[in-house]
Short mmCIF file of C-alpha atoms in Angstrom, two decimals:
data_model
loop_
_atom_site.label_atom_id
_atom_site.label_comp_id
_atom_site.label_asym_id
_atom_site.label_seq_id
_atom_site.Cartn_x
_atom_site.Cartn_y
_atom_site.Cartn_z
CA MET A 1489 5.38 -54.94 -49.36
CA ARG A 1490 7.29 -55.29 -46.11
CA LYS A 1491 9.80 -52.60 -47.20
CA LYS A 1492 6.97 -50.16 -47.97
CA LEU A 1493 5.42 -50.78 -44.54
CA ILE A 1494 8.75 -50.09 -42.80
CA ALA A 1495 9.19 -46.87 -44.80
CA VAL A 1496 5.72 -45.66 -43.78
CA LEU A 1497 6.45 -46.38 -40.10
CA ILE A 1498 9.72 -44.44 -40.29
CA LEU A 1499 7.94 -41.41 -41.79
CA ILE A 1500 5.32 -41.49 -39.05
CA CYS A 1501 8.01 -41.57 -36.35
CA LEU A 1502 9.85 -38.64 -37.93
CA ALA A 1503 6.64 -36.60 -38.07
CA LEU A 1504 5.95 -37.24 -34.38
CA THR A 1505 9.50 -36.28 -33.43
CA MET A 1506 9.29 -32.96 -35.30
CA THR A 1507 5.98 -32.07 -33.68
CA THR A 1508 7.42 -32.65 -30.20
CA ALA A 1509 10.61 -30.68 -30.86
CA CYS A 1510 9.06 -27.66 -32.54
CA GLY A 1511 5.89 -27.21 -30.52
CA LYS A 1512 2.60 -25.88 -31.86
CA LEU A 1513 1.35 -22.42 -32.70
CA THR A 1514 -1.09 -22.15 -29.81
CA GLY A 1515 -1.86 -19.47 -27.27
CA GLU A 1516 0.58 -20.98 -24.80
CA PRO A 1517 3.63 -23.24 -24.73
CA ASN A 1518 2.62 -26.81 -25.41
CA GLN A 1519 5.01 -27.93 -22.66
CA PRO A 1520 6.26 -26.17 -19.49
CA ALA A 1521 9.01 -23.79 -20.54
CA SER A 1522 11.14 -24.20 -17.43
CA ALA A 1523 11.31 -27.92 -16.91
CA PRO A 1524 14.67 -29.06 -15.49
CA ALA A 1525 17.38 -28.67 -18.10
CA GLY A 1526 18.48 -31.88 -19.70
CA ASN A 1527 21.48 -32.89 -21.69
CA GLY A 1528 22.31 -32.69 -25.36
CA SER A 1529 19.87 -31.40 -27.97
CA ASP A 1530 16.99 -31.01 -25.46
CA ASP A 1531 18.76 -27.89 -24.09
CA LYS A 1532 18.23 -26.18 -27.45
CA ALA A 1533 14.63 -27.27 -27.93
CA THR A 1534 12.03 -24.54 -28.38
CA VAL A 1535 8.28 -24.18 -28.12
CA SER A 1536 5.96 -21.59 -29.62
CA PHE A 1537 4.27 -19.05 -27.38
CA THR A 1538 1.66 -16.46 -28.33
CA ASP A 1539 2.04 -13.38 -26.15
CA SER A 1540 -0.57 -10.75 -25.25
CA ALA A 1541 0.37 -8.70 -28.30
CA GLY A 1542 -0.54 -11.64 -30.55
CA ARG A 1543 3.09 -12.34 -31.46
CA VAL A 1544 4.04 -15.99 -31.94
CA VAL A 1545 7.50 -16.28 -30.38
CA GLU A 1546 9.86 -19.23 -30.38
CA ILE A 1547 11.10 -19.56 -26.80
CA PRO A 1548 13.39 -22.08 -25.09
CA LYS A 1549 11.61 -25.15 -23.78
CA ASN A 1550 13.65 -25.13 -20.58
CA ILE A 1551 13.69 -21.57 -19.20
CA THR A 1552 15.98 -20.87 -16.25
CA ARG A 1553 17.24 -17.32 -17.01
CA ILE A 1554 14.98 -14.30 -17.51
CA ALA A 1555 15.28 -10.52 -17.52
CA PRO A 1556 12.44 -8.05 -16.80
CA SER A 1557 12.03 -5.20 -19.27
CA GLY A 1558 11.02 -2.66 -16.64
CA SER A 1559 10.07 -1.98 -13.04
CA MET A 1560 6.51 -3.32 -13.31
CA ALA A 1561 7.76 -6.56 -14.83
CA GLN A 1562 10.40 -6.78 -12.11
CA ILE A 1563 7.84 -6.70 -9.27
CA VAL A 1564 5.38 -9.05 -10.94
CA LEU A 1565 8.02 -11.60 -11.94
CA PHE A 1566 9.90 -11.45 -8.65
CA ALA A 1567 6.92 -12.99 -6.88
CA LEU A 1568 6.85 -15.93 -9.28
CA ALA A 1569 10.44 -16.63 -10.31
CA PRO A 1570 13.14 -14.66 -8.46
CA ASP A 1571 15.57 -17.54 -8.92
CA MET A 1572 15.40 -17.08 -12.71
CA PHE A 1573 16.51 -13.43 -12.62
CA VAL A 1574 19.88 -12.68 -14.21
CA GLY A 1575 19.48 -8.93 -13.77
CA LEU A 1576 17.21 -6.11 -12.64
CA SER A 1577 15.51 -3.37 -14.62
CA SER A 1578 16.31 -0.90 -11.85
CA LYS A 1579 18.26 -0.99 -8.62
CA TRP A 1580 16.27 -1.89 -5.54
CA ALA A 1581 15.66 1.07 -3.24
CA PRO A 1582 17.63 1.04 0.03
CA ALA A 1583 14.32 0.39 1.80
CA ALA A 1584 14.16 -3.00 0.08
CA GLU A 1585 17.39 -4.44 1.42
CA GLU A 1586 16.04 -5.78 4.72
CA TYR A 1587 13.24 -7.67 2.96
CA LEU A 1588 15.19 -9.36 0.16
CA ASP A 1589 17.74 -12.10 -0.07
CA THR A 1590 21.18 -10.59 -0.78
CA LYS A 1591 21.60 -12.68 -3.94
CA TYR A 1592 18.60 -10.89 -5.47
CA TYR A 1593 19.41 -7.45 -4.08
CA ASN A 1594 22.86 -7.37 -5.69
CA LEU A 1595 21.96 -8.50 -9.22
CA PRO A 1596 23.32 -6.37 -12.11
CA VAL A 1597 21.11 -3.49 -13.26
CA LEU A 1598 20.13 -3.69 -16.94
CA GLY A 1599 17.89 -0.62 -17.33
CA GLN A 1600 14.36 -0.22 -18.64
CA LEU A 1601 12.88 -0.47 -22.11
CA TYR A 1602 10.19 2.10 -21.23
CA GLY A 1603 10.03 4.69 -18.46
CA SER A 1604 13.62 5.86 -18.08
CA SER A 1605 14.39 4.18 -21.44
CA ASP A 1606 17.91 3.34 -20.33
CA LEU A 1607 18.06 -0.34 -21.26
CA ASN A 1608 21.72 -1.29 -21.63
CA LEU A 1609 21.85 -3.73 -24.55
CA GLU A 1610 25.50 -4.56 -23.95
CA GLU A 1611 24.85 -5.45 -20.31
CA LEU A 1612 21.74 -7.40 -21.30
CA ALA A 1613 23.75 -9.49 -23.76
CA LYS A 1614 26.46 -10.03 -21.15
CA VAL A 1615 24.09 -11.61 -18.56
CA ASN A 1616 22.60 -13.72 -21.37
CA PRO A 1617 18.96 -14.28 -20.43
CA GLN A 1618 17.01 -16.83 -22.42
CA LEU A 1619 13.98 -14.54 -22.44
CA VAL A 1620 13.14 -10.85 -21.86
CA ILE A 1621 9.66 -10.37 -20.39
CA ASP A 1622 7.64 -7.16 -20.59
CA VAL A 1623 4.66 -6.83 -18.24
CA GLY A 1624 2.11 -4.02 -18.12
CA GLU A 1625 -0.33 -2.11 -20.26
CA PRO A 1626 0.74 -2.34 -23.90
CA LYS A 1627 1.96 0.72 -25.75
CA SER A 1628 0.57 1.28 -29.25
CA THR A 1629 4.03 0.35 -30.54
CA ILE A 1630 4.35 -2.83 -28.49
CA VAL A 1631 4.73 -5.24 -31.44
CA ASP A 1632 7.47 -3.17 -33.08
CA ASP A 1633 9.16 -2.56 -29.72
CA MET A 1634 9.30 -6.25 -28.83
CA ASN A 1635 10.38 -7.33 -32.30
CA GLY A 1636 13.00 -4.58 -32.46
CA LEU A 1637 14.54 -5.47 -29.10
CA SER A 1638 14.66 -9.15 -29.96
CA LYS A 1639 16.35 -8.40 -33.28
CA GLN A 1640 18.93 -6.14 -31.64
CA VAL A 1641 20.07 -8.55 -28.95
CA GLY A 1642 19.13 -11.90 -30.49
CA ILE A 1643 17.03 -12.86 -27.45
CA PRO A 1644 13.31 -13.74 -27.56
CA THR A 1645 11.01 -11.13 -26.02
CA VAL A 1646 7.38 -11.47 -24.91
CA HIS A 1647 4.77 -9.00 -23.70
CA ILE A 1648 2.21 -10.00 -21.06
CA THR A 1649 -0.57 -7.48 -20.48
CA ALA A 1650 -1.31 -6.64 -16.85
CA THR A 1651 -3.81 -4.32 -15.16
CA THR A 1652 -5.34 -4.21 -11.70
CA GLU A 1653 -8.45 -5.84 -13.14
CA THR A 1654 -6.65 -8.65 -14.94
CA MET A 1655 -3.62 -9.47 -12.77
CA GLY A 1656 -4.95 -12.95 -12.03
CA ASP A 1657 -4.92 -13.84 -15.71
CA THR A 1658 -1.48 -12.22 -16.05
CA TYR A 1659 -0.04 -14.61 -13.49
CA ARG A 1660 -1.73 -17.60 -15.09
CA MET A 1661 -0.18 -16.72 -18.44
CA LEU A 1662 3.23 -16.22 -16.83
CA GLY A 1663 2.86 -19.56 -15.06
CA LYS A 1664 2.38 -21.31 -18.38
CA LEU A 1665 5.26 -19.37 -19.93
CA LEU A 1666 7.71 -20.30 -17.17
CA GLY A 1667 6.40 -23.74 -16.25
CA ARG A 1668 5.21 -22.60 -12.82
CA GLU A 1669 1.46 -22.90 -13.12
CA LYS A 1670 0.88 -24.07 -9.54
CA GLU A 1671 2.80 -21.15 -8.00
CA ALA A 1672 1.20 -18.70 -10.44
CA GLU A 1673 -2.29 -19.85 -9.53
CA VAL A 1674 -1.66 -19.01 -5.86
CA LEU A 1675 -0.66 -15.46 -6.84
CA ALA A 1676 -3.55 -15.16 -9.29
CA LEU A 1677 -6.11 -16.15 -6.68
CA TYR A 1678 -4.60 -13.74 -4.17
CA CYS A 1679 -4.89 -10.76 -6.56
CA GLU A 1680 -8.48 -11.67 -7.39
CA GLU A 1681 -9.33 -12.12 -3.72
CA ILE A 1682 -8.01 -8.71 -2.67
CA LYS A 1683 -9.71 -6.95 -5.57
CA GLN A 1684 -13.00 -8.66 -4.74
CA ASN A 1685 -12.61 -7.82 -1.05
CA THR A 1686 -11.98 -4.17 -1.94
CA ASP A 1687 -15.06 -4.05 -4.16
CA GLU A 1688 -17.18 -5.56 -1.38
CA ILE A 1689 -15.81 -3.12 1.21
CA MET A 1690 -16.59 -0.16 -1.03
CA LYS A 1691 -20.07 -1.49 -1.69
CA LYS A 1692 -20.68 -1.42 2.08
CA VAL A 1693 -19.18 2.07 2.34
CA GLY A 1694 -21.34 3.39 -0.49
CA LYS A 1695 -20.74 6.45 -2.63
CA LYS A 1696 -21.81 8.86 0.11
CA GLY A 1697 -19.56 7.21 2.67
CA LYS A 1698 -16.33 7.70 0.70
CA ALA A 1699 -13.69 9.82 2.43
CA ASN A 1700 -12.66 13.11 0.84
CA LEU A 1701 -8.99 12.36 0.31
CA LEU A 1702 -5.92 13.97 -1.22
CA TYR A 1703 -2.60 12.32 -2.16
CA CYS A 1704 0.29 14.80 -1.80
CA LEU A 1705 3.85 14.25 -2.93
CA GLY A 1706 7.02 16.13 -3.74
CA ASP A 1707 9.58 17.96 -1.63
CA ASN A 1708 7.04 20.56 -0.51
CA GLY A 1709 3.93 18.39 -0.67
CA LEU A 1710 2.44 20.55 -3.40
CA ASN A 1711 2.09 17.93 -6.10
CA VAL A 1712 -1.08 15.82 -6.17
CA LEU A 1713 -2.34 12.72 -7.92
CA ALA A 1714 -5.29 14.04 -9.91
CA LYS A 1715 -8.63 12.28 -10.12
CA GLY A 1716 -8.77 10.22 -13.31
CA SER A 1717 -5.00 9.91 -13.68
CA PHE A 1718 -3.36 6.53 -14.25
CA HIS A 1719 -1.51 6.69 -10.94
CA ALA A 1720 -4.68 7.59 -9.02
CA GLU A 1721 -6.56 4.44 -10.03
CA ILE A 1722 -6.66 2.97 -6.51
CA LEU A 1723 -7.37 6.34 -4.87
CA ASP A 1724 -10.34 6.86 -7.17
CA ARG A 1725 -11.58 3.36 -6.40
CA ILE A 1726 -11.57 3.73 -2.61
CA SER A 1727 -12.16 7.44 -1.97
CA ASN A 1728 -13.55 10.70 -3.24
CA ASN A 1729 -10.30 12.02 -4.69
CA VAL A 1730 -10.73 15.79 -4.34
CA ALA A 1731 -7.85 16.62 -6.71
CA VAL A 1732 -9.93 17.60 -9.73
CA VAL A 1733 -7.81 19.42 -12.33
CA LYS A 1734 -8.21 20.37 -15.98
CA ASP A 1735 -4.96 19.03 -17.42
CA ILE A 1736 -4.35 15.66 -15.81
CA SER A 1737 -0.71 14.62 -15.67
CA SER A 1738 0.14 11.03 -16.53
CA LYS A 1739 3.48 11.30 -14.74
CA GLY A 1740 4.18 9.70 -11.39
CA SER A 1741 5.13 13.13 -10.06
CA GLY A 1742 1.49 14.22 -10.42
CA ASN A 1743 0.10 17.72 -10.95
CA PRO A 1744 1.74 20.75 -9.29
CA VAL A 1745 -0.68 22.92 -7.29
CA ASP A 1746 -0.43 25.59 -4.60
CA LEU A 1747 -1.53 25.62 -0.98
CA GLU A 1748 -4.43 27.92 -1.82
CA GLN A 1749 -5.89 25.21 -4.07
CA ILE A 1750 -5.44 22.58 -1.36
CA LEU A 1751 -7.30 24.86 1.07
CA LEU A 1752 -10.13 25.15 -1.46
CA TRP A 1753 -10.34 21.36 -1.73
CA ASN A 1754 -9.97 21.11 2.07
CA PRO A 1755 -9.75 17.30 2.24
CA ASP A 1756 -10.76 15.31 5.32
CA VAL A 1757 -7.74 13.01 4.89
CA ILE A 1758 -4.32 13.49 3.31
CA VAL A 1759 -1.85 10.72 2.50
CA PHE A 1760 1.72 11.82 1.86
CA ALA A 1761 4.12 9.95 -0.36
CA PRO A 1762 7.21 8.54 1.34
CA ASP A 1763 10.02 11.13 1.55
CA SER A 1764 7.57 14.03 1.23
CA ILE A 1765 6.80 16.46 4.07
CA TYR A 1766 4.94 14.18 6.48
CA ASN A 1767 7.52 14.63 9.27
CA THR A 1768 7.37 18.44 9.25
CA ILE A 1769 3.79 19.16 8.24
CA GLY A 1770 2.46 19.22 11.80
CA GLN A 1771 4.73 22.18 12.65
CA ASP A 1772 4.21 24.06 9.38
CA LYS A 1773 1.86 26.96 10.21
CA SER A 1774 0.89 27.47 6.57
CA TRP A 1775 -0.84 24.05 6.48
CA GLN A 1776 -2.73 24.29 9.76
CA GLU A 1777 -5.96 25.56 8.22
CA VAL A 1778 -6.29 22.46 6.05
CA LYS A 1779 -8.93 20.30 7.72
CA ALA A 1780 -6.97 17.05 7.49
CA ILE A 1781 -3.90 18.61 9.14
CA LYS A 1782 -5.91 20.45 11.79
CA ASN A 1783 -7.70 17.23 12.77
CA GLY A 1784 -4.61 15.02 12.62
CA LYS A 1785 -5.98 12.97 9.73
CA TYR A 1786 -2.80 12.78 7.70
CA TYR A 1787 -0.59 9.75 7.12
CA GLU A 1788 2.53 8.61 5.31
CA ILE A 1789 2.23 5.78 2.78
CA PRO A 1790 4.35 2.78 3.83
CA LEU A 1791 7.53 2.15 1.85
CA GLY A 1792 9.46 -1.09 1.61
CA PRO A 1793 10.47 -2.53 -0.77
CA TYR A 1794 8.03 -0.33 -2.72
CA ASN A 1795 5.44 2.39 -2.08
CA TRP A 1796 2.28 0.50 -1.14
CA MET A 1797 0.06 2.74 -3.24
CA GLY A 1798 1.69 1.96 -6.54
CA PHE A 1799 5.06 3.44 -7.43
CA PRO A 1800 5.65 1.75 -9.74
CA PRO A 1801 1.98 0.85 -10.37
CA SER A 1802 2.19 -2.92 -10.04
CA VAL A 1803 1.15 -5.67 -7.63
CA ASN A 1804 2.15 -3.44 -4.68
CA ARG A 1805 -1.25 -1.83 -5.24
CA TYR A 1806 -2.95 -4.87 -3.71
CA MET A 1807 -1.12 -4.26 -0.43
CA GLY A 1808 -2.15 -0.63 -0.79
CA MET A 1809 -5.81 -1.59 -1.14
CA ILE A 1810 -5.66 -3.51 2.12
CA TRP A 1811 -3.93 -0.70 4.01
CA ILE A 1812 -6.01 2.22 2.72
CA THR A 1813 -9.40 0.53 3.19
CA GLN A 1814 -8.44 -0.49 6.73
CA LEU A 1815 -7.27 3.07 7.41
CA LEU A 1816 -10.36 4.81 6.05
CA TYR A 1817 -13.08 2.24 6.74
CA PRO A 1818 -11.96 -0.03 9.62
CA GLU A 1819 -15.46 -1.32 10.41
CA GLN A 1820 -16.14 -2.40 6.84
CA ALA A 1821 -12.63 -3.68 6.08
CA ASN A 1822 -11.97 -5.44 9.39
CA TYR A 1823 -8.52 -6.65 8.38
CA ASP A 1824 -5.85 -7.90 10.75
CA LEU A 1825 -3.29 -5.61 9.14
CA TYR A 1826 -0.20 -7.35 10.49
CA LYS A 1827 -1.48 -10.74 9.37
CA GLU A 1828 -2.33 -9.44 5.89
CA THR A 1829 0.97 -7.60 5.52
CA ALA A 1830 2.95 -10.70 6.53
CA ARG A 1831 0.96 -12.76 4.03
CA TYR A 1832 1.65 -10.32 1.21
CA TYR A 1833 5.37 -10.06 1.96
CA ASP A 1834 5.68 -13.84 2.03
CA LEU A 1835 3.92 -14.24 -1.33
CA PHE A 1836 5.47 -11.37 -3.27
CA TYR A 1837 8.86 -10.76 -1.64
CA HIS A 1838 9.56 -14.24 -0.16
CA CYS A 1839 10.11 -12.53 3.18
CA LYS A 1840 9.04 -13.74 6.61
CA LEU A 1841 8.00 -10.36 7.97
CA THR A 1842 8.56 -9.89 11.69
CA GLU A 1843 6.24 -7.90 13.89
CA ALA A 1844 9.04 -5.40 14.47
CA GLN A 1845 9.46 -4.89 10.73
CA TYR A 1846 5.71 -4.46 10.35
CA LYS A 1847 5.56 -1.82 13.10
CA ALA A 1848 8.39 0.11 11.45
CA LEU A 1849 6.59 -0.03 8.08
CA VAL A 1850 3.34 1.44 9.43
CA ALA A 1851 4.77 3.74 12.11
CA ASN A 1852 3.38 6.83 10.37
CA SER A 1853 0.65 5.07 8.42
CA ILE A 1854 -2.13 4.01 10.76
CA TYR A 1855 -4.28 5.70 13.37
CA ARG A 1856 -2.70 8.71 15.04
#
């Protein structure tokens, strides 16, 4: 009888041990995935994680090394876990260098799964991340794409859906994935706060109070972000985007138009993309009949480390919402723009922004 009792106790202990080591098939890791690495077999322990695509993925229990799959993932993840990066999806722009720690700026470039589609599998394997993380709106092929990449390189991959509307939940899910729930909650609440503030500002402005605005980009300023396009999401939210076209381009380069069309739209305000023609437009006689140019209501979107209005379209859009609402509707927005910019740069770039840096960022971007 005593032998049977001992045998039963041993079986119970074994069952408990297996449950702890293997995790459970739930919508999140059953333990933080980036707890401090231990010794021995604990380093190889895994937990099960269900990503936004519904894939149940076995991931390391102790995550310390990650790689972003693309530029959107890079920005989102950098705010939460820059110390876990073993590589970048794309090289930081020169404008980013003064805001980032050198150890992050000089990481190896791995390429992108989507977008430029130049992901270097050999380089990815060389830096040996424990996990590849994709963040953004899911493609119709997302399950096959994630499974295929994981099979090719032998590294777990997860997709976390992210939109302007749901970024708070994106960060909460990433916090659970990486064992940084407290830090993720701060970022989640920030994104929800700025979105709510923007909605409240626009409610005060009202539909009739929206500025007639045009976003121009390209070497000659003759490309526009069309109303209803993916990249014009924030513009459409905070203004009357006058760029109404038949065939809307989904590309970041926008729709090509001519000056005659811009004159027909005749916007009250124009914002130029960084590195477009902002610096020369005031002396260009061909543009002087455009109302926004004639009245001096044209501005350059701040750049550093990224375009504030969403190139790539990621969490930089929240900084863009603050800037553009303060620019167009100062009475309703009533932001202290330096204070808000410093707050954003601290949260998302881990940078203590100086007043001199702020003034350089917005030199061409606020009231003329």
